[in-house]
CSV table of C-alpha atoms in Angstrom, one decimal:
chain,number,residue,atom,x,y,z
A,712,UNK,CA,149.1,165.7,70.2
A,713,UNK,CA,149.5,164.9,66.5
A,714,UNK,CA,146.8,166.1,64.1
A,715,UNK,CA,145.7,163.4,61.7
A,716,UNK,CA,144.8,164.1,58.1
A,717,UNK,CA,141.5,162.9,56.6
A,718,UNK,CA,141.2,162.1,52.9
A,719,UNK,CA,138.0,163.7,51.7
A,720,UNK,CA,137.3,161.1,49.1
A,721,UNK,CA,137.3,158.4,51.9
A,722,UNK,CA,134.9,160.6,53.9
A,723,UNK,CA,132.6,161.0,51.0
A,724,UNK,CA,132.6,157.3,50.3
A,725,UNK,CA,132.0,156.4,53.9
A,726,UNK,CA,129.0,158.8,54.3
A,727,UNK,CA,127.8,158.4,50.7
A,728,UNK,CA,127.9,162.2,50.0
A,729,UNK,CA,128.6,164.1,46.9
A,730,UNK,CA,132.0,165.5,46.3
A,731,UNK,CA,130.3,168.7,45.0
A,732,UNK,CA,129.1,169.4,48.5
A,733,UNK,CA,132.7,169.4,49.7
A,734,UNK,CA,133.7,171.7,46.9
A,735,UNK,CA,130.9,174.1,47.8
A,736,UNK,CA,132.0,174.2,51.5
A,737,UNK,CA,135.6,174.8,50.3
A,738,UNK,CA,134.6,177.5,47.8
A,739,UNK,CA,132.5,179.4,50.3
A,740,UNK,CA,135.2,179.2,52.9
A,741,UNK,CA,133.0,177.4,55.4
A,742,UNK,CA,135.6,174.6,55.9
A,743,UNK,CA,139.1,175.0,54.6
A,744,UNK,CA,140.5,172.0,52.7
A,745,UNK,CA,144.0,171.4,51.4
A,746,UNK,CA,144.6,170.0,47.9
A,747,UNK,CA,147.4,167.9,46.7
A,748,UNK,CA,147.6,165.7,43.6
A,749,UNK,CA,143.9,166.3,42.8
A,750,UNK,CA,142.9,165.1,46.3
A,751,UNK,CA,141.5,167.1,49.1
A,752,UNK,CA,142.5,166.7,52.8
A,753,UNK,CA,141.6,168.2,56.1
A,754,UNK,CA,142.9,168.1,59.6
A,755,UNK,CA,141.0,165.8,61.9
A,756,UNK,CA,140.3,168.7,64.3
A,757,UNK,CA,137.8,170.0,61.7
A,758,UNK,CA,135.9,166.7,61.5
A,759,UNK,CA,133.3,167.9,63.9
A,760,UNK,CA,132.6,170.9,61.8
A,761,UNK,CA,132.3,168.8,58.6
A,762,UNK,CA,130.0,166.3,60.3
A,763,UNK,CA,127.8,169.2,61.5
A,764,UNK,CA,127.7,170.6,57.9
A,765,UNK,CA,126.8,167.2,56.5
A,766,UNK,CA,124.0,166.7,58.9
A,767,UNK,CA,122.6,170.2,58.3
A,768,UNK,CA,122.7,169.7,54.5
A,769,UNK,CA,121.6,166.1,54.1
A,770,UNK,CA,119.4,165.5,57.1
A,771,UNK,CA,117.8,168.9,57.6
A,772,UNK,CA,118.1,170.1,53.9
A,773,UNK,CA,119.7,173.4,54.7
A,774,UNK,CA,121.5,175.1,51.8
A,775,UNK,CA,125.2,176.1,52.1
A,776,UNK,CA,124.3,179.7,52.7
A,777,UNK,CA,122.1,178.7,55.6
A,778,UNK,CA,124.9,176.4,56.9
A,779,UNK,CA,127.3,179.3,56.8
A,780,UNK,CA,124.9,181.5,58.7
A,781,UNK,CA,124.2,178.8,61.3
A,782,UNK,CA,127.9,178.2,61.9
A,783,UNK,CA,128.6,181.9,62.3
A,784,UNK,CA,125.8,182.2,64.8
A,785,UNK,CA,127.1,179.1,66.8
A,786,UNK,CA,130.5,180.7,66.8
A,787,UNK,CA,129.1,184.0,68.1
A,788,UNK,CA,127.1,182.1,70.7
A,789,UNK,CA,130.3,180.3,71.9
A,790,UNK,CA,132.1,183.6,72.1
A,791,UNK,CA,129.3,185.2,74.1
A,792,UNK,CA,129.1,182.3,76.5
A,793,UNK,CA,132.9,182.6,77.1
A,794,UNK,CA,132.5,186.3,77.7
A,795,UNK,CA,129.7,185.7,80.2
A,796,UNK,CA,131.9,183.2,82.0
A,797,UNK,CA,134.8,185.6,82.1
A,798,UNK,CA,132.5,188.3,83.5
A,799,UNK,CA,131.2,186.0,86.2
A,800,UNK,CA,134.7,185.1,87.2
A,801,UNK,CA,135.7,188.8,87.4
A,802,UNK,CA,132.5,189.5,89.4
A,803,UNK,CA,133.5,186.8,91.9
A,804,UNK,CA,136.8,188.5,92.5
A,805,UNK,CA,135.1,191.7,93.5
A,806,UNK,CA,132.6,190.1,95.9
């Protein structure tokens, strides 16, 4: 499967968001962006994360530090759910 590249200025124009918000996400390491010729890009596989950050910031008015904390907690939750599933699978083998 080929990963598409998204031009951040197009994303900002489409959703009418400030470029400074993208810069903050990039500076804080919340979402990595690539730069080339004064333009930022991202892989389409990160689009869901960017959409989640946009919604948290613009719709729920959560600051970037809060967004970072939320995303870290969601990542930990996902890891724990996978661990639980792995343990259930191992338990079934011993039953």
